[in-house]
């Protein structure tokens, strides 16, 4: 509960003048001097911990709609604060995490549909509410219609992936990362990996990421209590969700949105929080509390 409350406070602080840090038109960080923190990364782990603790106290809560309302309410509060930054990508990940954890806890199919359908409708509404999101949707449908505007980032990403061919241009030999591909060190680092290592390198890379997800699910399946099970599943889910969404964005399979690749993209808060989460997951695998 203290971490859950702290996450809400930190998310609210990004809107406080002189505390919140704005970059590229979004207020997603709080900072003091050169030190910055992205509260949405902390909020994801806070939600996992809150949900695991709440359901573990009375597992039957997951089987009734009234029982899951506190989880939905807390998740919705976090999503509202995150979308106001604005940060559509993390909001979508939080929504998917919420539904995935409740489903893992034993939520009934009809309750699953009751939550899922309005969430999908809200996601579509959020896209049409902001002009820049409509521009990104247009760029996704036809990036060549605006090759120097909204479509530029996706086109450069596809150039990078296409240049990699089967075996890549060689490590550290990427050309796209030199002022051509925006955010080559963060949101689109997967494009650089594809350019340097090729299709075969990406297969090996995703095999490694898939193995991490597999091990996380295996660890969850062997736990002896509901709390550890949900905690392990939540950590595995958020890792897998972010990997999947980042890969779909980079390849032009879904509209472009800013989302780091876990443990790979630059970004201190993301890396530190994911390392902490995997530390917890490792402790669960050893039978720790």
Short mmCIF file of C-alpha atoms in Angstrom, two decimals:
data_model
loop_
_atom_site.label_atom_id
_atom_site.label_comp_id
_atom_site.label_asym_id
_atom_site.label_seq_id
_atom_site.Cartn_x
_atom_site.Cartn_y
_atom_site.Cartn_z
CA UNK A 1 0.00 0.00 0.00
CA UNK A 2 2.74 2.58 0.76
CA UNK A 3 4.32 2.00 -2.67
CA UNK A 4 0.87 2.21 -4.32
CA UNK A 5 0.24 5.60 -2.70
CA UNK A 6 3.77 6.76 -3.46
CA UNK A 7 3.32 5.91 -7.15
CA UNK A 8 0.23 8.13 -7.39
CA UNK A 9 2.02 11.00 -5.65
CA UNK A 10 5.04 10.71 -7.95
CA UNK A 11 2.80 10.67 -11.04
CA UNK A 12 1.03 13.80 -9.78
CA UNK A 13 4.34 15.58 -9.16
CA UNK A 14 5.16 15.67 -12.89
CA UNK A 15 2.49 18.40 -13.23
CA UNK A 16 4.00 20.57 -10.48
CA UNK A 17 5.98 23.52 -11.91
CA UNK A 18 9.72 23.41 -11.19
CA UNK A 19 9.40 19.72 -10.26
CA UNK A 20 8.05 18.17 -13.46
CA UNK A 21 10.43 18.02 -16.40
CA UNK A 22 9.03 18.57 -19.90
CA UNK A 23 10.62 17.06 -22.98
CA UNK A 24 9.24 16.85 -26.54
CA UNK A 25 5.97 18.36 -25.34
CA UNK A 26 5.36 15.75 -22.63
CA UNK A 27 5.75 15.95 -18.85
CA UNK A 28 6.85 12.45 -17.92
CA UNK A 29 9.70 13.06 -15.49
CA UNK A 30 10.36 14.68 -12.14
CA UNK A 31 13.80 16.04 -11.51
CA UNK A 32 16.15 17.89 -9.22
CA UNK A 33 19.09 19.38 -11.09
CA UNK A 34 20.47 16.77 -13.47
CA UNK A 35 18.74 13.90 -11.62
CA UNK A 36 15.45 12.76 -13.21
CA UNK A 37 13.01 9.94 -12.52
CA UNK A 38 10.16 8.65 -14.70
CA UNK A 39 7.31 7.84 -12.26
CA UNK A 40 5.33 5.75 -14.77
CA UNK A 41 8.05 3.07 -14.61
CA UNK A 42 7.65 2.91 -10.83
CA UNK A 43 3.85 2.91 -11.18
CA UNK A 44 3.90 -0.30 -13.22
CA UNK A 45 5.70 -2.20 -10.47
CA UNK A 46 3.51 -0.58 -7.81
CA UNK A 47 0.43 -1.87 -9.62
CA UNK A 48 1.86 -5.39 -9.85
CA UNK A 49 2.65 -5.42 -6.13
CA UNK A 50 -0.71 -3.92 -5.16
CA UNK A 51 -2.69 -6.43 -7.26
CA UNK A 52 -0.69 -9.43 -6.04
CA UNK A 53 -1.14 -8.39 -2.41
CA UNK A 54 -4.85 -7.57 -2.75
CA UNK A 55 -5.80 -10.84 -4.49
CA UNK A 56 -3.54 -12.98 -2.27
CA UNK A 57 -5.35 -11.87 0.89
CA UNK A 58 -8.62 -13.30 -0.47
CA UNK A 59 -8.16 -15.21 -3.77
CA UNK A 60 -11.93 -15.54 -4.27
CA UNK A 61 -12.03 -11.79 -4.97
CA UNK A 62 -10.84 -12.45 -8.50
CA UNK A 63 -14.00 -14.47 -9.25
CA UNK A 64 -16.47 -11.64 -8.58
CA UNK A 65 -16.80 -8.31 -10.37
CA UNK A 66 -17.12 -6.43 -7.09
CA UNK A 67 -13.94 -8.12 -5.89
CA UNK A 68 -11.84 -6.85 -8.81
CA UNK A 69 -13.17 -3.27 -8.67
CA UNK A 70 -10.38 -2.00 -6.35
CA UNK A 71 -7.76 -3.33 -8.80
CA UNK A 72 -9.60 -1.76 -11.74
CA UNK A 73 -9.99 1.49 -9.80
CA UNK A 74 -6.33 1.75 -8.87
CA UNK A 75 -5.22 0.78 -12.37
CA UNK A 76 -7.61 3.33 -13.90
CA UNK A 77 -6.25 6.07 -11.59
CA UNK A 78 -2.70 5.33 -12.73
CA UNK A 79 -3.79 5.24 -16.38
CA UNK A 80 -5.51 8.64 -16.10
CA UNK A 81 -2.42 10.26 -14.59
CA UNK A 82 -0.16 8.68 -17.22
CA UNK A 83 -2.33 9.63 -20.21
CA UNK A 84 -2.42 13.23 -18.98
CA UNK A 85 1.39 13.47 -19.30
CA UNK A 86 0.64 12.42 -22.16
CA UNK A 87 2.03 8.90 -22.52
CA UNK A 88 -0.23 6.69 -24.63
CA UNK A 89 2.23 3.79 -24.86
CA UNK A 90 2.68 3.27 -21.11
CA UNK A 91 -1.08 3.75 -20.60
CA UNK A 92 -1.75 0.95 -23.10
CA UNK A 93 0.84 -1.28 -21.40
CA UNK A 94 -0.73 -0.59 -18.01
CA UNK A 95 -4.16 -1.50 -19.36
CA UNK A 96 -2.88 -4.76 -20.86
CA UNK A 97 -1.03 -5.56 -17.62
CA UNK A 98 -4.18 -4.97 -15.59
CA UNK A 99 -6.29 -7.34 -17.71
CA UNK A 100 -3.54 -9.97 -17.92
CA UNK A 101 -2.99 -10.07 -14.14
CA UNK A 102 -6.71 -10.30 -13.36
CA UNK A 103 -7.11 -13.07 -15.94
CA UNK A 104 -4.18 -14.94 -14.35
CA UNK A 105 -5.79 -14.51 -10.95
CA UNK A 106 -8.91 -16.33 -12.15
CA UNK A 107 -11.19 -13.59 -13.46
CA UNK A 108 -14.30 -14.99 -15.16
CA UNK A 109 -14.57 -14.75 -18.95
CA UNK A 110 -17.68 -12.55 -18.81
CA UNK A 111 -15.92 -10.13 -16.47
CA UNK A 112 -12.92 -10.25 -18.79
CA UNK A 113 -15.14 -9.15 -21.70
CA UNK A 114 -16.85 -6.49 -19.59
CA UNK A 115 -13.44 -4.93 -18.91
CA UNK A 116 -11.84 -5.57 -22.31
CA UNK A 117 -14.49 -4.14 -24.63
CA UNK A 118 -14.77 -0.70 -22.95
CA UNK A 119 -10.96 -0.57 -22.73
CA UNK A 120 -10.66 -1.10 -26.49
CA UNK A 121 -13.33 1.53 -27.17
CA UNK A 122 -11.56 3.99 -24.88
CA UNK A 123 -8.27 3.34 -26.65
CA UNK A 124 -9.83 4.20 -30.01
CA UNK A 125 -11.42 7.33 -28.50
CA UNK A 126 -8.08 8.49 -27.10
CA UNK A 127 -6.52 8.25 -30.56
CA UNK A 128 -9.18 10.48 -32.10
CA UNK A 129 -9.08 12.98 -29.23
CA UNK A 130 -5.55 14.21 -30.03
CA UNK A 131 -4.49 15.50 -33.47
CA UNK A 132 -0.92 14.24 -33.09
CA UNK A 133 -2.20 10.70 -32.50
CA UNK A 134 -4.28 10.92 -35.67
CA UNK A 135 -1.14 12.07 -37.50
CA UNK A 136 0.73 9.03 -36.19
CA UNK A 137 -2.12 6.77 -37.28
CA UNK A 138 -1.98 8.31 -40.75
CA UNK A 139 1.80 7.80 -40.83
CA UNK A 140 1.30 4.17 -39.85
CA UNK A 141 -1.20 3.57 -42.66
CA UNK A 142 1.01 5.26 -45.26
CA UNK A 143 4.36 6.62 -43.99
CA UNK A 144 5.33 7.65 -47.54
CA UNK A 145 2.56 10.25 -47.56
CA UNK A 146 4.67 12.29 -45.14
CA UNK A 147 8.28 11.10 -45.59
CA UNK A 148 9.75 14.20 -43.90
CA UNK A 149 7.04 14.53 -41.27
CA UNK A 150 5.20 11.94 -39.18
CA UNK A 151 6.27 9.12 -41.48
CA UNK A 152 9.99 9.90 -41.24
CA UNK A 153 10.72 7.83 -38.13
CA UNK A 154 9.02 4.68 -39.40
CA UNK A 155 10.64 4.97 -42.84
CA UNK A 156 14.10 5.28 -41.30
CA UNK A 157 13.37 2.30 -39.05
CA UNK A 158 12.39 0.20 -42.06
CA UNK A 159 15.52 1.37 -43.90
CA UNK A 160 17.61 0.14 -40.97
CA UNK A 161 15.89 -3.24 -40.79
CA UNK A 162 16.02 -3.68 -44.54
CA UNK A 163 19.71 -2.77 -44.72
CA UNK A 164 20.50 -5.54 -42.24
CA UNK A 165 19.50 -8.31 -44.64
CA UNK A 166 20.17 -11.83 -43.38
CA UNK A 167 23.37 -11.29 -41.40
CA UNK A 168 23.61 -7.52 -40.86
CA UNK A 169 26.22 -4.90 -41.67
CA UNK A 170 28.32 -5.84 -38.62
CA UNK A 171 28.39 -4.75 -35.00
CA UNK A 172 28.83 -0.98 -34.52
CA UNK A 173 28.58 -0.44 -38.30
CA UNK A 174 25.01 0.90 -38.36
CA UNK A 175 24.58 3.93 -40.61
CA UNK A 176 21.02 4.81 -39.62
CA UNK A 177 21.96 5.64 -36.03
CA UNK A 178 24.08 8.56 -37.22
CA UNK A 179 21.48 11.36 -37.33
CA UNK A 180 19.07 9.48 -39.62
CA UNK A 181 17.01 7.38 -37.20
CA UNK A 182 15.48 9.40 -34.32
CA UNK A 183 15.77 7.88 -30.83
CA UNK A 184 18.19 5.24 -32.09
CA UNK A 185 19.48 4.76 -28.54
CA UNK A 186 16.07 4.32 -26.93
CA UNK A 187 12.69 3.65 -28.58
CA UNK A 188 14.14 2.46 -31.91
CA UNK A 189 17.26 0.66 -30.71
CA UNK A 190 15.79 -2.59 -32.06
CA UNK A 191 16.10 -1.17 -35.59
CA UNK A 192 19.83 -0.63 -35.02
CA UNK A 193 20.19 -4.19 -33.68
CA UNK A 194 18.42 -5.47 -36.81
CA UNK A 195 20.66 -3.39 -39.08
CA UNK A 196 23.87 -4.56 -37.41
CA UNK A 197 23.02 -8.24 -36.84
CA UNK A 198 20.44 -8.90 -39.57
CA UNK A 199 17.45 -11.22 -39.54
CA UNK A 200 19.46 -14.08 -38.02
CA UNK A 201 20.68 -11.81 -35.22
CA UNK A 202 17.15 -10.66 -34.47
CA UNK A 203 15.96 -14.27 -34.31
CA UNK A 204 18.65 -15.04 -31.75
CA UNK A 205 17.84 -11.86 -29.84
CA UNK A 206 14.11 -12.65 -29.65
CA UNK A 207 14.89 -16.24 -28.70
CA UNK A 208 16.74 -14.84 -25.68
CA UNK A 209 13.87 -12.50 -24.78
CA UNK A 210 11.40 -15.36 -25.27
CA UNK A 211 13.46 -17.55 -22.96
CA UNK A 212 13.25 -14.87 -20.25
CA UNK A 213 9.44 -14.83 -20.58
CA UNK A 214 9.35 -18.64 -20.54
CA UNK A 215 11.46 -18.78 -17.39
CA UNK A 216 9.26 -16.17 -15.73
CA UNK A 217 6.14 -18.22 -16.40
CA UNK A 218 7.89 -21.39 -15.20
CA UNK A 219 8.91 -19.66 -11.98
CA UNK A 220 5.32 -18.48 -11.45
CA UNK A 221 3.96 -21.99 -12.06
CA UNK A 222 6.18 -23.48 -9.35
CA UNK A 223 5.38 -20.99 -6.59
CA UNK A 224 3.65 -22.20 -3.44
CA UNK A 225 1.42 -19.18 -2.72
CA UNK A 226 -0.87 -16.84 -4.65
CA UNK A 227 1.13 -13.72 -3.83
CA UNK A 228 4.38 -15.03 -5.30
CA UNK A 229 2.51 -16.46 -8.29
CA UNK A 230 0.85 -13.15 -9.18
CA UNK A 231 4.01 -11.17 -8.50
CA UNK A 232 6.04 -13.40 -10.82
CA UNK A 233 3.34 -13.33 -13.50
CA UNK A 234 3.03 -9.54 -13.30
CA UNK A 235 6.77 -8.98 -13.70
CA UNK A 236 6.89 -11.43 -16.62
CA UNK A 237 3.81 -9.88 -18.23
CA UNK A 238 5.08 -6.29 -18.20
CA UNK A 239 8.43 -7.39 -19.64
CA UNK A 240 6.77 -9.40 -22.41
CA UNK A 241 4.18 -6.72 -23.18
CA UNK A 242 6.80 -4.00 -23.59
CA UNK A 243 9.02 -6.20 -25.77
CA UNK A 244 6.05 -7.08 -28.00
CA UNK A 245 4.76 -3.50 -28.34
CA UNK A 246 8.25 -2.13 -29.05
CA UNK A 247 8.87 -4.75 -31.74
CA UNK A 248 5.49 -4.07 -33.38
CA UNK A 249 6.18 -0.32 -33.46
CA UNK A 250 9.68 -0.69 -34.88
CA UNK A 251 8.48 -2.97 -37.69
CA UNK A 252 5.50 -0.75 -38.55
CA UNK A 253 2.95 -3.33 -37.42
CA UNK A 254 1.12 -0.86 -35.15
CA UNK A 255 1.04 2.97 -35.07
CA UNK A 256 4.31 4.48 -33.78
CA UNK A 257 4.51 5.29 -30.08
CA UNK A 258 7.41 5.92 -27.75
CA UNK A 259 8.22 2.88 -25.62
CA UNK A 260 11.66 1.64 -24.50
CA UNK A 261 12.84 -1.92 -25.10
CA UNK A 262 13.26 -3.40 -21.58
CA UNK A 263 16.85 -3.79 -20.35
CA UNK A 264 18.19 -2.60 -23.73
CA UNK A 265 17.03 0.97 -24.44
CA UNK A 266 18.73 3.85 -22.67
CA UNK A 267 16.77 5.32 -19.76
CA UNK A 268 17.93 5.06 -16.17
CA UNK A 269 14.55 4.62 -14.48
CA UNK A 270 13.40 1.88 -16.86
CA UNK A 271 16.62 -0.11 -16.53
CA UNK A 272 16.81 0.23 -12.73
CA UNK A 273 13.16 -0.74 -12.18
CA UNK A 274 13.36 -3.75 -14.51
CA UNK A 275 16.57 -4.92 -12.82
CA UNK A 276 14.86 -4.58 -9.45
CA UNK A 277 11.85 -6.54 -10.73
CA UNK A 278 14.05 -9.33 -12.03
CA UNK A 279 15.81 -9.36 -8.67
CA UNK A 280 12.41 -10.00 -7.08
CA UNK A 281 11.67 -12.67 -9.69
CA UNK A 282 14.98 -14.38 -8.95
CA UNK A 283 14.19 -14.31 -5.22
CA UNK A 284 10.82 -15.96 -5.93
CA UNK A 285 12.59 -18.67 -7.99
CA UNK A 286 14.72 -19.48 -4.93
CA UNK A 287 11.68 -19.81 -2.70
CA UNK A 288 12.18 -16.42 -1.06
CA UNK A 289 9.33 -14.33 0.35
#
